Coordinates of C-alpha atoms in Angstrom, one line a residue:
X141 CA 136.6 -17.1 141.0
X142 CA 137.3 -19.0 137.8
X143 CA 134.1 -17.7 136.3
X144 CA 135.2 -14.1 137.2
X145 CA 138.6 -14.6 135.6
X146 CA 137.0 -16.1 132.4
X147 CA 134.6 -13.2 132.2
X148 CA 137.3 -10.6 132.6
X149 CA 139.4 -12.4 129.9
X150 CA 136.4 -12.5 127.6
X151 CA 135.6 -8.8 128.1
X152 CA 139.3 -7.9 127.5
X153 CA 139.4 -9.9 124.3
X154 CA 136.1 -8.4 123.1
X155 CA 137.4 -4.9 123.7
X156 CA 140.5 -5.7 121.7
X157 CA 138.4 -6.9 118.8
X158 CA 136.2 -3.8 118.9
X159 CA 139.2 -1.5 118.9
X160 CA 140.5 -3.3 115.8
X161 CA 137.2 -3.0 113.9
X162 CA 136.3 0.5 114.9
X163 CA 138.1 3.4 113.2
X164 CA 139.0 6.6 115.0
X165 CA 137.5 9.8 113.7
X166 CA 138.8 13.2 114.8
X167 CA 136.6 16.3 114.5
X168 CA 136.3 19.7 116.2
X169 CA 134.0 21.9 118.2
X170 CA 135.8 25.2 117.8
X171 CA 139.3 24.6 119.4
X172 CA 138.2 21.5 121.2
X173 CA 139.3 18.2 119.6
X174 CA 136.8 15.4 119.7
X175 CA 137.6 11.7 119.1
X176 CA 134.8 9.5 117.9
X177 CA 134.8 5.9 116.5
X178 CA 133.0 4.6 113.4
X179 CA 132.3 1.1 112.3
X180 CA 134.4 -0.5 109.5
X181 CA 131.5 -0.3 107.0
X182 CA 132.0 3.5 106.9
X183 CA 131.7 4.9 103.4
X184 CA 128.8 2.7 102.3
X185 CA 125.4 4.2 101.8
X186 CA 123.5 2.7 104.8
X187 CA 121.2 3.7 107.6
X188 CA 123.1 5.2 110.5
X189 CA 123.0 5.0 114.2
X190 CA 124.7 7.5 116.5
X191 CA 125.7 6.1 119.9
X192 CA 125.9 8.4 122.9
X193 CA 128.0 6.7 125.6
X194 CA 127.5 6.8 129.4
X195 CA 128.9 9.4 131.7
X196 CA 132.6 8.2 131.6
X197 CA 132.8 8.5 127.9
X198 CA 133.4 5.9 125.2
X199 CA 133.3 2.5 126.8
X200 CA 133.0 -1.2 126.0
X201 CA 129.2 -1.1 126.1
X202 CA 129.1 1.5 123.4
X203 CA 131.7 -0.4 121.4
X204 CA 129.7 -3.6 121.7
X205 CA 126.6 -1.9 120.5
X206 CA 128.5 -0.4 117.5
X207 CA 129.8 -3.9 116.5
X208 CA 126.4 -5.4 116.7
X209 CA 124.8 -2.6 114.8
X210 CA 127.3 -3.1 112.0
X211 CA 126.2 -6.7 111.8
X212 CA 122.6 -5.5 111.5
X213 CA 123.5 -3.4 108.5
X214 CA 124.0 0.0 110.1
X215 CA 126.9 2.4 110.1
X216 CA 127.4 3.2 113.7
X217 CA 129.3 6.2 115.1
X218 CA 130.2 6.6 118.8
X219 CA 130.2 10.3 119.8
X220 CA 132.8 12.0 121.9
X221 CA 130.8 14.5 124.0
X222 CA 133.5 15.6 126.4
X223 CA 136.5 16.1 124.1
X224 CA 140.2 15.2 124.2
X225 CA 141.7 15.9 127.7
X226 CA 138.3 15.9 129.4
X227 CA 137.5 12.3 129.9
X228 CA 136.4 11.7 133.5
X229 CA 138.7 9.5 135.6
X230 CA 136.2 8.5 138.3
X231 CA 132.5 8.7 139.2
X232 CA 132.9 12.0 140.9
X233 CA 134.4 13.8 137.9
X234 CA 132.0 12.0 135.6
X235 CA 129.0 13.3 137.6
X236 CA 130.4 16.8 137.5
X237 CA 131.2 16.8 133.8
X238 CA 127.9 15.1 132.8
X239 CA 126.1 17.5 135.1
X240 CA 127.5 20.4 133.1
X241 CA 126.0 19.1 129.9
X242 CA 122.7 18.2 131.5
X243 CA 122.4 21.8 132.7
X244 CA 123.7 23.4 129.5
X245 CA 121.6 21.3 127.2
X246 CA 122.3 23.5 124.2
X247 CA 126.0 22.6 124.5
X248 CA 125.0 19.0 124.7
X249 CA 122.8 19.3 121.7
X250 CA 125.6 20.9 119.7
X251 CA 128.1 18.1 120.5
X252 CA 125.4 15.6 119.4
X253 CA 124.8 17.6 116.2
X254 CA 128.5 17.6 115.4
X255 CA 128.7 13.9 115.8
X256 CA 125.6 13.4 113.5
X257 CA 127.5 15.3 110.8
X258 CA 130.4 12.9 111.2
X259 CA 128.0 10.0 110.9
X260 CA 126.7 11.5 107.6
X261 CA 130.2 12.1 106.3
X262 CA 131.0 8.5 106.9
X263 CA 128.1 7.3 104.6
X264 CA 124.9 7.3 106.7
X265 CA 121.8 8.1 104.6
X266 CA 120.7 11.5 105.9
X267 CA 117.0 10.7 106.3
X268 CA 117.7 7.3 107.9
X269 CA 119.5 8.1 111.1
X270 CA 118.7 7.3 114.7
X271 CA 120.3 8.1 118.1
X272 CA 120.7 5.6 121.0
X273 CA 122.3 6.4 124.3
X274 CA 123.1 4.8 127.6
X275 CA 122.8 6.5 131.0
X276 CA 124.1 10.1 130.4
X277 CA 123.8 9.2 126.7
X278 CA 120.2 8.3 127.2
X279 CA 119.6 11.9 128.4
X280 CA 121.3 13.0 125.1
X281 CA 119.0 10.8 123.1
X282 CA 116.1 12.7 124.5
X283 CA 117.8 16.0 124.0
X284 CA 118.2 15.1 120.4
X285 CA 114.4 14.9 120.1
X286 CA 113.9 18.0 122.2
X287 CA 116.4 19.9 120.1
X288 CA 114.7 18.9 116.9
X289 CA 117.9 17.4 115.5
X290 CA 117.3 15.7 112.1
X291 CA 116.9 12.1 113.2
X292 CA 114.1 9.6 112.7
X293 CA 114.1 8.3 116.2
X294 CA 115.9 8.0 119.5
X295 CA 116.3 5.3 122.1
X296 CA 117.1 6.3 125.7
X297 CA 118.5 3.3 127.6
X298 CA 118.4 3.7 131.4
X299 CA 118.8 7.4 130.8
X300 CA 118.1 10.3 133.1
X301 CA 114.7 11.3 131.8
X302 CA 114.1 14.4 134.0
X303 CA 113.9 17.8 132.4
X304 CA 114.1 21.3 134.0
X305 CA 110.5 22.2 134.3
X306 CA 111.1 25.8 133.5
X307 CA 111.7 24.6 129.9
X308 CA 108.4 24.5 127.9
X309 CA 107.1 21.3 126.4
X310 CA 107.3 21.6 122.6
X311 CA 106.1 19.7 119.6
X312 CA 108.3 16.5 119.1
X313 CA 108.3 14.9 115.7
X314 CA 111.0 12.4 116.5
X315 CA 109.9 8.9 117.4
X316 CA 110.9 7.9 120.9
X317 CA 111.7 4.7 122.8
X318 CA 112.6 4.9 126.5
X319 CA 114.0 1.7 128.1
X320 CA 113.5 2.2 131.8
X321 CA 114.7 -0.1 134.6
X322 CA 112.0 -0.6 137.1
X323 CA 114.3 -0.2 140.1
X324 CA 116.3 2.8 138.8
X325 CA 116.6 5.1 141.9
X326 CA 117.8 8.0 139.7
X327 CA 114.4 8.2 138.1
X328 CA 111.7 9.6 140.4
X329 CA 107.9 9.1 139.8
X330 CA 107.8 12.8 139.2
X331 CA 110.4 12.5 136.4
X332 CA 108.4 9.6 134.9
X333 CA 105.1 11.4 134.9
X334 CA 106.6 14.6 133.6
X335 CA 108.2 12.8 130.7
X336 CA 104.8 11.3 129.7
X337 CA 103.2 14.7 129.9
X338 CA 106.0 16.2 127.8
X339 CA 105.6 13.5 125.2
X340 CA 101.8 13.9 125.1
X341 CA 102.0 17.7 125.0
X342 CA 104.4 17.4 122.1
X343 CA 102.1 15.0 120.3
X344 CA 105.1 12.6 120.0
X345 CA 105.1 9.0 118.8
X346 CA 106.5 7.5 122.1
X347 CA 106.7 4.3 124.1
X348 CA 108.2 3.4 127.4
X349 CA 109.2 -0.2 128.2
X350 CA 109.9 -0.9 131.9
X351 CA 112.1 -3.9 132.8
X352 CA 111.4 -5.8 136.0
X353 CA 114.0 -6.6 138.6
X354 CA 116.4 -4.1 136.9
X355 CA 118.5 -1.4 138.5
X356 CA 120.1 1.6 136.8
X357 CA 122.9 0.1 134.6
X358 CA 121.1 -3.2 133.9
X359 CA 122.4 -3.5 130.4
X360 CA 126.2 -3.2 131.2
X361 CA 127.9 -6.6 131.7
X362 CA 130.6 -4.9 133.8
X363 CA 128.0 -3.5 136.2
X364 CA 126.8 -5.2 139.4
X365 CA 123.3 -4.1 138.2
X366 CA 123.6 -6.3 135.1
X367 CA 120.5 -8.3 134.3
X368 CA 121.3 -10.6 131.4
X369 CA 117.7 -11.5 130.6
X370 CA 116.4 -8.0 130.6
X371 CA 119.5 -6.6 128.8
X372 CA 118.9 -9.0 125.9
X373 CA 115.2 -8.0 125.8
X374 CA 116.1 -4.4 125.8
X375 CA 118.6 -4.8 123.0
X376 CA 116.0 -6.8 120.9
X377 CA 113.5 -4.0 121.5
X378 CA 116.1 -1.5 120.3
X379 CA 116.8 -3.5 117.1
X380 CA 113.1 -3.8 116.5
X381 CA 112.6 -0.1 116.9
X382 CA 115.5 0.7 114.6
X383 CA 114.3 -1.7 111.9
X384 CA 110.9 0.0 112.0
X385 CA 112.1 3.5 111.5
X386 CA 115.2 3.0 109.4
X387 CA 114.6 0.1 107.0

């Protein structure tokens, strides 16, 4: 009980610190207002990382990642995919809203592209940009590669890796890292094999790291799936990948 209270207090304090360090950035997709967040080193000429949050929108995990990426010498921008007034209140609405963008992948790619432009406007060096995403955002990371968006690499962290098989496999020039929890029930063997075929057909530079004893949201400290050891390994793998492609 005491441990639970201390953890909750720590998470609350951390979220407060993040909100103080991250600066809001408003931008538009037509008439839809979008509200992203950028790290406090915005304006400097540095490599950049776009963060695509999970299915409920911008959360503490995305903010934690942004804060750490700033320490590593990157400008980080957290994208708002859904837009003001459309943030899901619960899992059911999150599944419905995320499902819309998974189906209409062109709309998803457009929202990612708009966020990339904001990252560049805030100082990121245009040829030194990567995308990382969690869960629904992991799907977006892969869509960034599929959509040939101008990024050096993408990291899909416990993302939904399946793709509508009516879509053709195309050449992929973006480097790809997929961080896959071994016990993720949302990823079928068929999804896994189809992704490998897609990467090979596209002659991509790709790698998949599978984390043992890990369920879907294994990197999120607030999730019952959280696996501290594997979460730390996954983040270290992310940083190593970003260092390789951006520095």
